[in-house]
Amino acid sequence: MRSFEDIEVVGLGQACIDYLGRVPFYPREDGKLELLDLQSQCGGPASTALVTLSRLGVKTSFLGSISDDPIGVEIVKGLRADQVDHSFLKITPGHTSHFAFIAVSKESGDRTVFWHRGSAPPLRAEDVDLSPFTGAKVLHLDGLMIEASIEAAKQARARGLKVVLDAGTLREGSLDLVPRIDVLIASARFAAPLVGEHAAAQKALEALSRLGPKEVVVTLGVKGSVGWNKGEILKQGAFPVDAVDTTGAGDVYHGAYIYALLKGSDMKACMRFASATAALKCRAIGARAGIPKIGEVTRFLDSHPEI
């Protein structure tokens, strides 16, 4: 039987296939527009964060739920290609797997996502067992399967793992999960129901920190990210690059933040490393094609001053 002692980060959440079509502009409703090109690529929040870690040299394992349909087959191929362990990936025959169609703006690289979670049953609490991962240091969640995420967070805390959450949208059960999180990395959209859509980032940080996480980061797209650590506000600008596609940039940010965390970096350094890695990803279409390796990130940071 294989040993899993070398796995440093376990991720639980979604994996999917993205169909990405570049558009010259976004059409009006009931309009018609020819795509400039179309391609498919693996994606998904938790799984893409793990791929990022793998490319940076960290051993990872992905826990998720897919089916044995053609999309599921490609998801497994993608994990295998990036050396992400999937020994405990749940594959339920006869269903459909998660997929998305993403319209990518030729001019800005911004993307609009249409997605479907498929019919494969989500992971349940009884599906979660972190005991094989005796050397794991971090559990990463994307919060899309709340019951399993809460159970995984409980087990992780009991085993001394740090728990990181990618909080994209406030969903039913999210507020039951957040108090079990050590590092919360949220989009501004996640905080909006708590503080209002146009509230200042500092107000969002304060509201999220009161929920229990020790560290809170709010990602702001082209405006960078802001962090809260023991009452101190930290700011990190977005690194300028020729962006082709922002798909997966947040997922890559999460993976890169965890990498810096594992290396013992302080919060400001984690945010800077994550911002640089996410920026580099945006130079290619798709969530994963542009994810850099550690040498490229290091050279990029060496040549770019603090922002």
PDB file of C-alpha atoms in Angstrom:
ATOM      1  CA  MET A   1       0.000   0.000   0.000  1.00  0.00           C
ATOM      2  CA  ARG A   2       1.227   3.479  -0.896  1.00  0.00           C
ATOM      3  CA  SER A   3       2.399   5.770   1.903  1.00  0.00           C
ATOM      4  CA  PHE A   4       0.983   9.300   1.977  1.00  0.00           C
ATOM      5  CA  GLU A   5       3.528  10.703   4.441  1.00  0.00           C
ATOM      6  CA  ASP A   6       4.988  12.978   1.752  1.00  0.00           C
ATOM      7  CA  ILE A   7       1.685  14.806   1.133  1.00  0.00           C
ATOM      8  CA  GLU A   8       1.959  18.304   2.605  1.00  0.00           C
ATOM      9  CA  VAL A   9      -1.348  19.798   1.434  1.00  0.00           C
ATOM     10  CA  VAL A  10      -4.719  18.086   1.132  1.00  0.00           C
ATOM     11  CA  GLY A  11      -7.399  19.871  -0.886  1.00  0.00           C
ATOM     12  CA  LEU A  12     -11.130  19.191  -0.822  1.00  0.00           C
ATOM     13  CA  GLY A  13     -13.528  20.680  -3.340  1.00  0.00           C
ATOM     14  CA  GLN A  14     -14.301  20.918  -7.017  1.00  0.00           C
ATOM     15  CA  ALA A  15     -12.498  19.877 -10.180  1.00  0.00           C
ATOM     16  CA  CYS A  16     -13.967  20.497 -13.595  1.00  0.00           C
ATOM     17  CA  ILE A  17     -13.366  20.970 -17.283  1.00  0.00           C
ATOM     18  CA  ASP A  18     -13.524  24.539 -18.601  1.00  0.00           C
ATOM     19  CA  TYR A  19     -14.527  25.299 -22.190  1.00  0.00           C
ATOM     20  CA  LEU A  20     -12.978  28.682 -22.930  1.00  0.00           C
ATOM     21  CA  GLY A  21     -14.098  30.858 -25.826  1.00  0.00           C
ATOM     22  CA  ARG A  22     -12.430  34.188 -26.597  1.00  0.00           C
ATOM     23  CA  VAL A  23     -14.811  36.954 -27.665  1.00  0.00           C
ATOM     24  CA  PRO A  24     -14.042  40.354 -29.248  1.00  0.00           C
ATOM     25  CA  PHE A  25     -16.620  41.923 -26.914  1.00  0.00           C
ATOM     26  CA  TYR A  26     -19.472  40.739 -24.691  1.00  0.00           C
ATOM     27  CA  PRO A  27     -22.775  40.584 -26.614  1.00  0.00           C
ATOM     28  CA  ARG A  28     -26.152  41.888 -25.533  1.00  0.00           C
ATOM     29  CA  GLU A  29     -28.730  39.382 -24.317  1.00  0.00           C
ATOM     30  CA  ASP A  30     -30.435  37.612 -27.252  1.00  0.00           C
ATOM     31  CA  GLY A  31     -27.490  38.576 -29.458  1.00  0.00           C
ATOM     32  CA  LYS A  32     -25.152  36.422 -31.494  1.00  0.00           C
ATOM     33  CA  LEU A  33     -21.363  36.508 -31.633  1.00  0.00           C
ATOM     34  CA  GLU A  34     -18.687  34.406 -33.323  1.00  0.00           C
ATOM     35  CA  LEU A  35     -15.987  33.062 -31.009  1.00  0.00           C
ATOM     36  CA  LEU A  36     -12.412  33.935 -31.925  1.00  0.00           C
ATOM     37  CA  ASP A  37     -11.309  30.487 -30.757  1.00  0.00           C
ATOM     38  CA  LEU A  38     -12.357  27.699 -28.401  1.00  0.00           C
ATOM     39  CA  GLN A  39     -10.353  25.348 -26.188  1.00  0.00           C
ATOM     40  CA  SER A  40     -10.847  23.133 -23.172  1.00  0.00           C
ATOM     41  CA  GLN A  41      -8.724  22.891 -20.046  1.00  0.00           C
ATOM     42  CA  CYS A  42      -8.967  21.500 -16.532  1.00  0.00           C
ATOM     43  CA  GLY A  43     -10.071  23.858 -13.785  1.00  0.00           C
ATOM     44  CA  GLY A  44     -11.897  24.044 -10.460  1.00  0.00           C
ATOM     45  CA  PRO A  45     -11.005  26.113  -7.356  1.00  0.00           C
ATOM     46  CA  ALA A  46      -9.467  23.571  -4.958  1.00  0.00           C
ATOM     47  CA  SER A  47      -7.909  21.375  -7.637  1.00  0.00           C
ATOM     48  CA  THR A  48      -6.274  24.331  -9.427  1.00  0.00           C
ATOM     49  CA  ALA A  49      -4.807  25.551  -6.137  1.00  0.00           C
ATOM     50  CA  LEU A  50      -3.277  22.080  -5.690  1.00  0.00           C
ATOM     51  CA  VAL A  51      -1.912  22.106  -9.250  1.00  0.00           C
ATOM     52  CA  THR A  52      -0.279  25.447  -8.423  1.00  0.00           C
ATOM     53  CA  LEU A  53       1.346  23.930  -5.336  1.00  0.00           C
ATOM     54  CA  SER A  54       2.482  20.898  -7.313  1.00  0.00           C
ATOM     55  CA  ARG A  55       4.173  23.075  -9.942  1.00  0.00           C
ATOM     56  CA  LEU A  56       5.889  24.945  -7.133  1.00  0.00           C
ATOM     57  CA  GLY A  57       7.244  21.647  -5.808  1.00  0.00           C
ATOM     58  CA  VAL A  58       4.774  20.707  -3.040  1.00  0.00           C
ATOM     59  CA  LYS A  59       3.225  17.227  -2.774  1.00  0.00           C
ATOM     60  CA  THR A  60      -0.578  17.393  -2.753  1.00  0.00           C
ATOM     61  CA  SER A  61      -3.662  15.165  -2.701  1.00  0.00           C
ATOM     62  CA  PHE A  62      -7.130  16.063  -3.994  1.00  0.00           C
ATOM     63  CA  LEU A  63     -10.427  14.919  -2.459  1.00  0.00           C
ATOM     64  CA  GLY A  64     -13.466  15.497  -4.641  1.00  0.00           C
ATOM     65  CA  SER A  65     -16.391  13.876  -6.431  1.00  0.00           C
ATOM     66  CA  ILE A  66     -16.732  13.262 -10.168  1.00  0.00           C
ATOM     67  CA  SER A  67     -18.281  10.666 -12.484  1.00  0.00           C
ATOM     68  CA  ASP A  68     -16.821   8.324 -15.084  1.00  0.00           C
ATOM     69  CA  ASP A  69     -18.108  10.410 -18.018  1.00  0.00           C
ATOM     70  CA  PRO A  70     -15.702  11.928 -20.604  1.00  0.00           C
ATOM     71  CA  ILE A  71     -15.381  15.072 -18.474  1.00  0.00           C
ATOM     72  CA  GLY A  72     -14.438  13.001 -15.426  1.00  0.00           C
ATOM     73  CA  VAL A  73     -11.856  11.095 -17.470  1.00  0.00           C
ATOM     74  CA  GLU A  74     -10.222  14.397 -18.503  1.00  0.00           C
ATOM     75  CA  ILE A  75     -10.257  15.675 -14.913  1.00  0.00           C
ATOM     76  CA  VAL A  76      -8.285  12.619 -13.794  1.00  0.00           C
ATOM     77  CA  LYS A  77      -5.844  13.041 -16.690  1.00  0.00           C
ATOM     78  CA  GLY A  78      -5.280  16.642 -15.669  1.00  0.00           C
ATOM     79  CA  LEU A  79      -4.558  15.779 -12.045  1.00  0.00           C
ATOM     80  CA  ARG A  80      -2.223  12.987 -13.099  1.00  0.00           C
ATOM     81  CA  ALA A  81      -0.359  15.242 -15.561  1.00  0.00           C
ATOM     82  CA  ASP A  82       0.408  17.707 -12.767  1.00  0.00           C
ATOM     83  CA  GLN A  83       1.300  14.976 -10.262  1.00  0.00           C
ATOM     84  CA  VAL A  84      -1.583  15.732  -7.909  1.00  0.00           C
ATOM     85  CA  ASP A  85      -2.455  12.563  -5.998  1.00  0.00           C
ATOM     86  CA  HIS A  86      -6.078  11.504  -6.543  1.00  0.00           C
ATOM     87  CA  SER A  87      -6.119   8.180  -4.696  1.00  0.00           C
ATOM     88  CA  PHE A  88      -9.177   9.254  -2.673  1.00  0.00           C
ATOM     89  CA  LEU A  89     -11.085  10.984  -5.476  1.00  0.00           C
ATOM     90  CA  LYS A  90     -14.667   9.661  -5.425  1.00  0.00           C
ATOM     91  CA  ILE A  91     -15.817   8.489  -8.878  1.00  0.00           C
ATOM     92  CA  THR A  92     -19.515   7.589  -9.112  1.00  0.00           C
ATOM     93  CA  PRO A  93     -20.413   5.852 -12.402  1.00  0.00           C
ATOM     94  CA  GLY A  94     -23.393   6.888 -14.487  1.00  0.00           C
ATOM     95  CA  HIS A  95     -23.472  10.593 -13.609  1.00  0.00           C
ATOM     96  CA  THR A  96     -22.084  13.806 -15.077  1.00  0.00           C
ATOM     97  CA  SER A  97     -19.076  15.762 -13.835  1.00  0.00           C
ATOM     98  CA  HIS A  98     -18.671  19.484 -13.185  1.00  0.00           C
ATOM     99  CA  PHE A  99     -18.010  21.693 -16.233  1.00  0.00           C
ATOM    100  CA  ALA A 100     -18.027  25.381 -17.183  1.00  0.00           C
ATOM    101  CA  PHE A 101     -18.222  27.570 -20.267  1.00  0.00           C
ATOM    102  CA  ILE A 102     -16.130  30.713 -19.954  1.00  0.00           C
ATOM    103  CA  ALA A 103     -16.309  33.730 -22.254  1.00  0.00           C
ATOM    104  CA  VAL A 104     -12.930  35.512 -22.229  1.00  0.00           C
ATOM    105  CA  SER A 105     -12.664  39.133 -23.390  1.00  0.00           C
ATOM    106  CA  LYS A 106      -9.961  39.633 -26.032  1.00  0.00           C
ATOM    107  CA  GLU A 107      -9.331  43.203 -24.876  1.00  0.00           C
ATOM    108  CA  SER A 108      -9.145  42.920 -21.093  1.00  0.00           C
ATOM    109  CA  GLY A 109      -8.708  39.214 -20.373  1.00  0.00           C
ATOM    110  CA  ASP A 110     -11.717  39.388 -18.025  1.00  0.00           C
ATOM    111  CA  ARG A 111     -13.946  36.330 -18.025  1.00  0.00           C
ATOM    112  CA  THR A 112     -17.622  35.533 -17.561  1.00  0.00           C
ATOM    113  CA  VAL A 113     -18.300  32.036 -16.211  1.00  0.00           C
ATOM    114  CA  PHE A 114     -21.333  29.808 -16.780  1.00  0.00           C
ATOM    115  CA  TRP A 115     -21.014  26.569 -14.837  1.00  0.00           C
ATOM    116  CA  HIS A 116     -22.863  23.410 -13.925  1.00  0.00           C
ATOM    117  CA  ARG A 117     -21.899  21.229 -10.973  1.00  0.00           C
ATOM    118  CA  GLY A 118     -23.013  18.007 -12.719  1.00  0.00           C
ATOM    119  CA  SER A 119     -25.035  15.200 -11.175  1.00  0.00           C
ATOM    120  CA  ALA A 120     -22.221  13.309  -9.420  1.00  0.00           C
ATOM    121  CA  PRO A 121     -23.178  13.239  -5.716  1.00  0.00           C
ATOM    122  CA  PRO A 122     -21.152  15.602  -3.525  1.00  0.00           C
ATOM    123  CA  LEU A 123     -18.815  14.293  -0.861  1.00  0.00           C
ATOM    124  CA  ARG A 124     -20.589  13.655   2.438  1.00  0.00           C
ATOM    125  CA  ALA A 125     -19.122  13.902   5.919  1.00  0.00           C
ATOM    126  CA  GLU A 126     -18.706  10.118   6.076  1.00  0.00           C
ATOM    127  CA  ASP A 127     -16.604  10.225   2.878  1.00  0.00           C
ATOM    128  CA  VAL A 128     -13.907  12.295   4.577  1.00  0.00           C
ATOM    129  CA  ASP A 129     -10.914  10.642   6.247  1.00  0.00           C
ATOM    130  CA  LEU A 130      -7.669  12.574   6.682  1.00  0.00           C
ATOM    131  CA  SER A 131      -5.938   9.836   8.687  1.00  0.00           C
ATOM    132  CA  PRO A 132      -3.786   8.571   5.758  1.00  0.00           C
ATOM    133  CA  PHE A 133      -2.093  11.977   5.471  1.00  0.00           C
ATOM    134  CA  THR A 134       0.214  11.720   8.445  1.00  0.00           C
ATOM    135  CA  GLY A 135       2.647  14.343   7.154  1.00  0.00           C
ATOM    136  CA  ALA A 136       0.091  16.915   5.988  1.00  0.00           C
ATOM    137  CA  LYS A 137       0.453  20.490   7.214  1.00  0.00           C
ATOM    138  CA  VAL A 138      -2.416  22.280   5.470  1.00  0.00           C
ATOM    139  CA  LEU A 139      -6.009  21.486   4.486  1.00  0.00           C
ATOM    140  CA  HIS A 140      -7.334  23.660   1.661  1.00  0.00           C
ATOM    141  CA  LEU A 141     -11.090  23.981   1.060  1.00  0.00           C
ATOM    142  CA  ASP A 142     -13.138  25.792  -1.563  1.00  0.00           C
ATOM    143  CA  GLY A 143     -16.377  25.519   0.441  1.00  0.00           C
ATOM    144  CA  LEU A 144     -18.464  24.101  -2.415  1.00  0.00           C
ATOM    145  CA  MET A 145     -19.364  20.919  -0.473  1.00  0.00           C
ATOM    146  CA  ILE A 146     -20.259  22.295   2.947  1.00  0.00           C
ATOM    147  CA  GLU A 147     -20.999  19.076   4.833  1.00  0.00           C
ATOM    148  CA  ALA A 148     -17.726  17.442   3.774  1.00  0.00           C
ATOM    149  CA  SER A 149     -15.790  20.689   4.259  1.00  0.00           C
ATOM    150  CA  ILE A 150     -16.957  21.101   7.859  1.00  0.00           C
ATOM    151  CA  GLU A 151     -16.040  17.494   8.656  1.00  0.00           C
ATOM    152  CA  ALA A 152     -12.629  17.888   7.001  1.00  0.00           C
ATOM    153  CA  ALA A 153     -11.996  21.098   8.960  1.00  0.00           C
ATOM    154  CA  LYS A 154     -12.865  19.324  12.218  1.00  0.00           C
ATOM    155  CA  GLN A 155     -10.469  16.466  11.431  1.00  0.00           C
ATOM    156  CA  ALA A 156      -7.749  18.863  10.320  1.00  0.00           C
ATOM    157  CA  ARG A 157      -7.957  20.887  13.520  1.00  0.00           C
ATOM    158  CA  ALA A 158      -7.770  17.682  15.576  1.00  0.00           C
ATOM    159  CA  ARG A 159      -4.651  16.616  13.645  1.00  0.00           C
ATOM    160  CA  GLY A 160      -2.939  20.007  13.971  1.00  0.00           C
ATOM    161  CA  LEU A 161      -3.294  21.062  10.321  1.00  0.00           C
ATOM    162  CA  LYS A 162      -3.750  24.691   9.336  1.00  0.00           C
ATOM    163  CA  VAL A 163      -7.085  25.148   7.505  1.00  0.00           C
ATOM    164  CA  VAL A 164      -7.299  27.539   4.550  1.00  0.00           C
ATOM    165  CA  LEU A 165     -10.577  28.478   2.826  1.00  0.00           C
ATOM    166  CA  ASP A 166     -11.101  29.888  -0.656  1.00  0.00           C
ATOM    167  CA  ALA A 167     -14.338  31.807  -0.038  1.00  0.00           C
ATOM    168  CA  GLY A 168     -15.747  32.852  -3.395  1.00  0.00           C
ATOM    169  CA  THR A 169     -19.482  33.215  -2.737  1.00  0.00           C
ATOM    170  CA  LEU A 170     -21.418  33.237   0.537  1.00  0.00           C
ATOM    171  CA  ARG A 171     -23.576  30.101   0.343  1.00  0.00           C
ATOM    172  CA  GLU A 172     -25.866  28.223   2.693  1.00  0.00           C
ATOM    173  CA  GLY A 173     -23.649  26.795   5.426  1.00  0.00           C
ATOM    174  CA  SER A 174     -20.669  29.071   4.750  1.00  0.00           C
ATOM    175  CA  LEU A 175     -21.036  30.829   8.096  1.00  0.00           C
ATOM    176  CA  ASP A 176     -20.905  27.451   9.859  1.00  0.00           C
ATOM    177  CA  LEU A 177     -17.617  26.675   8.121  1.00  0.00           C
ATOM    178  CA  VAL A 178     -15.773  29.990   8.496  1.00  0.00           C
ATOM    179  CA  PRO A 179     -15.301  29.780  12.303  1.00  0.00           C
ATOM    180  CA  ARG A 180     -13.307  26.551  11.742  1.00  0.00           C
ATOM    181  CA  ILE A 181     -10.865  28.298   9.380  1.00  0.00           C
ATOM    182  CA  ASP A 182      -7.372  29.572  10.226  1.00  0.00           C
ATOM    183  CA  VAL A 183      -6.683  31.507   7.014  1.00  0.00           C
ATOM    184  CA  LEU A 184      -9.681  32.914   5.134  1.00  0.00           C
ATOM    185  CA  ILE A 185      -8.979  34.181   1.612  1.00  0.00           C
ATOM    186  CA  ALA A 186     -12.230  35.694   0.363  1.00  0.00           C
ATOM    187  CA  SER A 187     -13.436  37.588  -2.660  1.00  0.00           C
ATOM    188  CA  ALA A 188     -15.098  40.945  -2.122  1.00  0.00           C
ATOM    189  CA  ARG A 189     -18.281  39.208  -3.334  1.00  0.00           C
ATOM    190  CA  PHE A 190     -18.182  36.838  -0.346  1.00  0.00           C
ATOM    191  CA  ALA A 191     -18.220  39.699   2.151  1.00  0.00           C
ATOM    192  CA  ALA A 192     -20.851  41.793   0.357  1.00  0.00           C
ATOM    193  CA  PRO A 193     -23.923  40.211   2.066  1.00  0.00           C
ATOM    194  CA  LEU A 194     -22.344  40.953   5.445  1.00  0.00           C
ATOM    195  CA  VAL A 195     -21.221  44.572   4.906  1.00  0.00           C
ATOM    196  CA  GLY A 196     -22.921  45.820   1.740  1.00  0.00           C
ATOM    197  CA  GLU A 197     -21.808  45.669  -1.869  1.00  0.00           C
ATOM    198  CA  HIS A 198     -19.933  48.977  -1.853  1.00  0.00           C
ATOM    199  CA  ALA A 199     -18.413  48.811   1.640  1.00  0.00           C
ATOM    200  CA  ALA A 200     -14.737  49.613   2.086  1.00  0.00           C
ATOM    201  CA  ALA A 201     -12.353  46.655   2.081  1.00  0.00           C
ATOM    202  CA  GLN A 202     -11.339  47.399   5.679  1.00  0.00           C
ATOM    203  CA  LYS A 203     -14.954  47.003   6.802  1.00  0.00           C
ATOM    204  CA  ALA A 204     -15.102  43.619   5.055  1.00  0.00           C
ATOM    205  CA  LEU A 205     -11.880  42.517   6.740  1.00  0.00           C
ATOM    206  CA  GLU A 206     -13.145  43.498  10.167  1.00  0.00           C
ATOM    207  CA  ALA A 207     -16.480  41.695   9.656  1.00  0.00           C
ATOM    208  CA  LEU A 208     -14.824  38.509   8.423  1.00  0.00           C
ATOM    209  CA  SER A 209     -12.231  38.503  11.205  1.00  0.00           C
ATOM    210  CA  ARG A 210     -15.000  38.599  13.807  1.00  0.00           C
ATOM    211  CA  LEU A 211     -16.199  35.242  12.471  1.00  0.00           C
ATOM    212  CA  GLY A 212     -13.085  33.520  13.849  1.00  0.00           C
ATOM    213  CA  PRO A 213     -10.222  33.168  11.313  1.00  0.00           C
ATOM    214  CA  LYS A 214      -6.793  34.236  12.564  1.00  0.00           C
ATOM    215  CA  GLU A 215      -5.821  35.703   9.191  1.00  0.00           C
ATOM    216  CA  VAL A 216      -8.151  37.216   6.589  1.00  0.00           C
ATOM    217  CA  VAL A 217      -7.362  38.282   3.031  1.00  0.00           C
ATOM    218  CA  VAL A 218      -9.818  39.891   0.625  1.00  0.00           C
ATOM    219  CA  THR A 219      -8.850  39.683  -3.046  1.00  0.00           C
ATOM    220  CA  LEU A 220      -9.813  42.664  -5.205  1.00  0.00           C
ATOM    221  CA  GLY A 221      -8.842  41.652  -8.753  1.00  0.00           C
ATOM    222  CA  VAL A 222      -6.888  44.396 -10.535  1.00  0.00           C
ATOM    223  CA  LYS A 223      -6.835  46.367  -7.255  1.00  0.00           C
ATOM    224  CA  GLY A 224      -4.729  43.667  -5.589  1.00  0.00           C
ATOM    225  CA  SER A 225      -5.534  42.309  -2.143  1.00  0.00           C
ATOM    226  CA  VAL A 226      -5.827  43.480   1.457  1.00  0.00           C
ATOM    227  CA  GLY A 227      -5.120  41.512   4.595  1.00  0.00           C
ATOM    228  CA  TRP A 228      -6.007  41.561   8.293  1.00  0.00           C
ATOM    229  CA  ASN A 229      -3.603  40.115  10.832  1.00  0.00           C
ATOM    230  CA  LYS A 230      -4.206  40.829  14.535  1.00  0.00           C
ATOM    231  CA  GLY A 231      -5.786  44.178  13.698  1.00  0.00           C
ATOM    232  CA  GLU A 232      -3.074  45.261  11.268  1.00  0.00           C
ATOM    233  CA  ILE A 233      -4.169  46.120   7.712  1.00  0.00           C
ATOM    234  CA  LEU A 234      -1.824  44.964   4.943  1.00  0.00           C
ATOM    235  CA  LYS A 235      -2.098  45.997   1.294  1.00  0.00           C
ATOM    236  CA  GLN A 236      -0.703  44.319  -1.811  1.00  0.00           C
ATOM    237  CA  GLY A 237      -1.072  45.762  -5.289  1.00  0.00           C
ATOM    238  CA  ALA A 238      -1.648  43.687  -8.396  1.00  0.00           C
ATOM    239  CA  PHE A 239       1.477  43.179 -10.502  1.00  0.00           C
ATOM    240  CA  PRO A 240       1.140  44.578 -14.032  1.00  0.00           C
ATOM    241  CA  VAL A 241       1.253  41.947 -16.800  1.00  0.00           C
ATOM    242  CA  ASP A 242      -0.165  41.662 -20.299  1.00  0.00           C
ATOM    243  CA  ALA A 243      -3.261  39.762 -19.201  1.00  0.00           C
ATOM    244  CA  VAL A 244      -4.757  37.332 -21.696  1.00  0.00           C
ATOM    245  CA  ASP A 245      -7.216  35.593 -19.351  1.00  0.00           C
ATOM    246  CA  THR A 246      -7.959  36.014 -15.637  1.00  0.00           C
ATOM    247  CA  THR A 247      -9.664  32.593 -15.355  1.00  0.00           C
ATOM    248  CA  GLY A 248      -8.297  30.773 -12.293  1.00  0.00           C
ATOM    249  CA  ALA A 249      -6.225  33.711 -11.032  1.00  0.00           C
ATOM    250  CA  GLY A 250      -7.890  33.544  -7.617  1.00  0.00           C
ATOM    251  CA  ASP A 251      -7.378  29.784  -7.395  1.00  0.00           C
ATOM    252  CA  VAL A 252      -3.696  30.216  -8.216  1.00  0.00           C
ATOM    253  CA  TYR A 253      -3.446  32.998  -5.614  1.00  0.00           C
ATOM    254  CA  HIS A 254      -4.705  30.563  -2.960  1.00  0.00           C
ATOM    255  CA  GLY A 255      -2.237  27.840  -3.924  1.00  0.00           C
ATOM    256  CA  ALA A 256       0.678  30.266  -4.002  1.00  0.00           C
ATOM    257  CA  TYR A 257      -0.324  31.792  -0.651  1.00  0.00           C
ATOM    258  CA  ILE A 258      -0.258  28.321   0.892  1.00  0.00           C
ATOM    259  CA  TYR A 259       3.189  27.686  -0.632  1.00  0.00           C
ATOM    260  CA  ALA A 260       4.586  30.805   1.038  1.00  0.00           C
ATOM    261  CA  LEU A 261       2.834  29.851   4.273  1.00  0.00           C
ATOM    262  CA  LEU A 262       4.575  26.459   4.218  1.00  0.00           C
ATOM    263  CA  LYS A 263       7.904  28.232   3.772  1.00  0.00           C
ATOM    264  CA  GLY A 264       7.338  30.222   6.949  1.00  0.00           C
ATOM    265  CA  SER A 265       6.693  33.591   5.281  1.00  0.00           C
ATOM    266  CA  ASP A 266       4.799  36.300   7.133  1.00  0.00           C
ATOM    267  CA  MET A 267       1.417  37.448   5.853  1.00  0.00           C
ATOM    268  CA  LYS A 268       2.746  40.347   3.777  1.00  0.00           C
ATOM    269  CA  ALA A 269       5.260  38.059   2.039  1.00  0.00           C
ATOM    270  CA  CYS A 270       2.542  35.451   1.431  1.00  0.00           C
ATOM    271  CA  MET A 271       0.342  38.071  -0.211  1.00  0.00           C
ATOM    272  CA  ARG A 272       3.196  39.343  -2.394  1.00  0.00           C
ATOM    273  CA  PHE A 273       4.187  35.851  -3.546  1.00  0.00           C
ATOM    274  CA  ALA A 274       0.554  34.935  -4.236  1.00  0.00           C
ATOM    275  CA  SER A 275      -0.078  38.135  -6.177  1.00  0.00           C
ATOM    276  CA  ALA A 276       2.968  37.568  -8.386  1.00  0.00           C
ATOM    277  CA  THR A 277       2.086  33.937  -9.118  1.00  0.00           C
ATOM    278  CA  ALA A 278      -1.511  34.838  -9.981  1.00  0.00           C
ATOM    279  CA  ALA A 279      -0.347  37.638 -12.269  1.00  0.00           C
ATOM    280  CA  LEU A 280       1.951  35.284 -14.175  1.00  0.00           C
ATOM    281  CA  LYS A 281      -0.928  32.837 -14.673  1.00  0.00           C
ATOM    282  CA  CYS A 282      -2.941  35.537 -16.470  1.00  0.00           C
ATOM    283  CA  ARG A 283      -0.544  35.542 -19.439  1.00  0.00           C
ATOM    284  CA  ALA A 284      -2.167  32.369 -20.856  1.00  0.00           C
ATOM    285  CA  ILE A 285      -5.726  31.247 -21.511  1.00  0.00           C
ATOM    286  CA  GLY A 286      -7.282  28.878 -18.990  1.00  0.00           C
ATOM    287  CA  ALA A 287      -6.931  28.225 -15.295  1.00  0.00           C
ATOM    288  CA  ARG A 288      -3.782  26.123 -15.534  1.00  0.00           C
ATOM    289  CA  ALA A 289      -1.808  26.707 -18.740  1.00  0.00           C
ATOM    290  CA  GLY A 290       0.003  29.750 -17.371  1.00  0.00           C
ATOM    291  CA  ILE A 291       0.730  28.550 -13.828  1.00  0.00           C
ATOM    292  CA  PRO A 292       4.474  29.150 -13.329  1.00  0.00           C
ATOM    293  CA  LYS A 293       7.129  27.092 -11.587  1.00  0.00           C
ATOM    294  CA  ILE A 294       9.070  28.416  -8.614  1.00  0.00           C
ATOM    295  CA  GLY A 295      12.067  29.679 -10.586  1.00  0.00           C
ATOM    296  CA  GLU A 296       9.924  31.914 -12.761  1.00  0.00           C
ATOM    297  CA  VAL A 297       8.097  33.370  -9.756  1.00  0.00           C
ATOM    298  CA  THR A 298      11.384  34.056  -7.972  1.00  0.00           C
ATOM    299  CA  ARG A 299      12.862  35.832 -11.003  1.00  0.00           C
ATOM    300  CA  PHE A 300       9.683  37.862 -11.432  1.00  0.00           C
ATOM    301  CA  LEU A 301       9.724  39.009  -7.804  1.00  0.00           C
ATOM    302  CA  ASP A 302      13.441  39.838  -7.981  1.00  0.00           C
ATOM    303  CA  SER A 303      12.781  42.129 -10.958  1.00  0.00           C
ATOM    304  CA  HIS A 304       9.662  43.836  -9.572  1.00  0.00           C
ATOM    305  CA  PRO A 305       9.723  46.240  -6.611  1.00  0.00           C
ATOM    306  CA  GLU A 306       7.220  46.240  -3.770  1.00  0.00           C
ATOM    307  CA  ILE A 307       3.786  47.533  -4.780  1.00  0.00           C
TER     308      ILE A 307
END
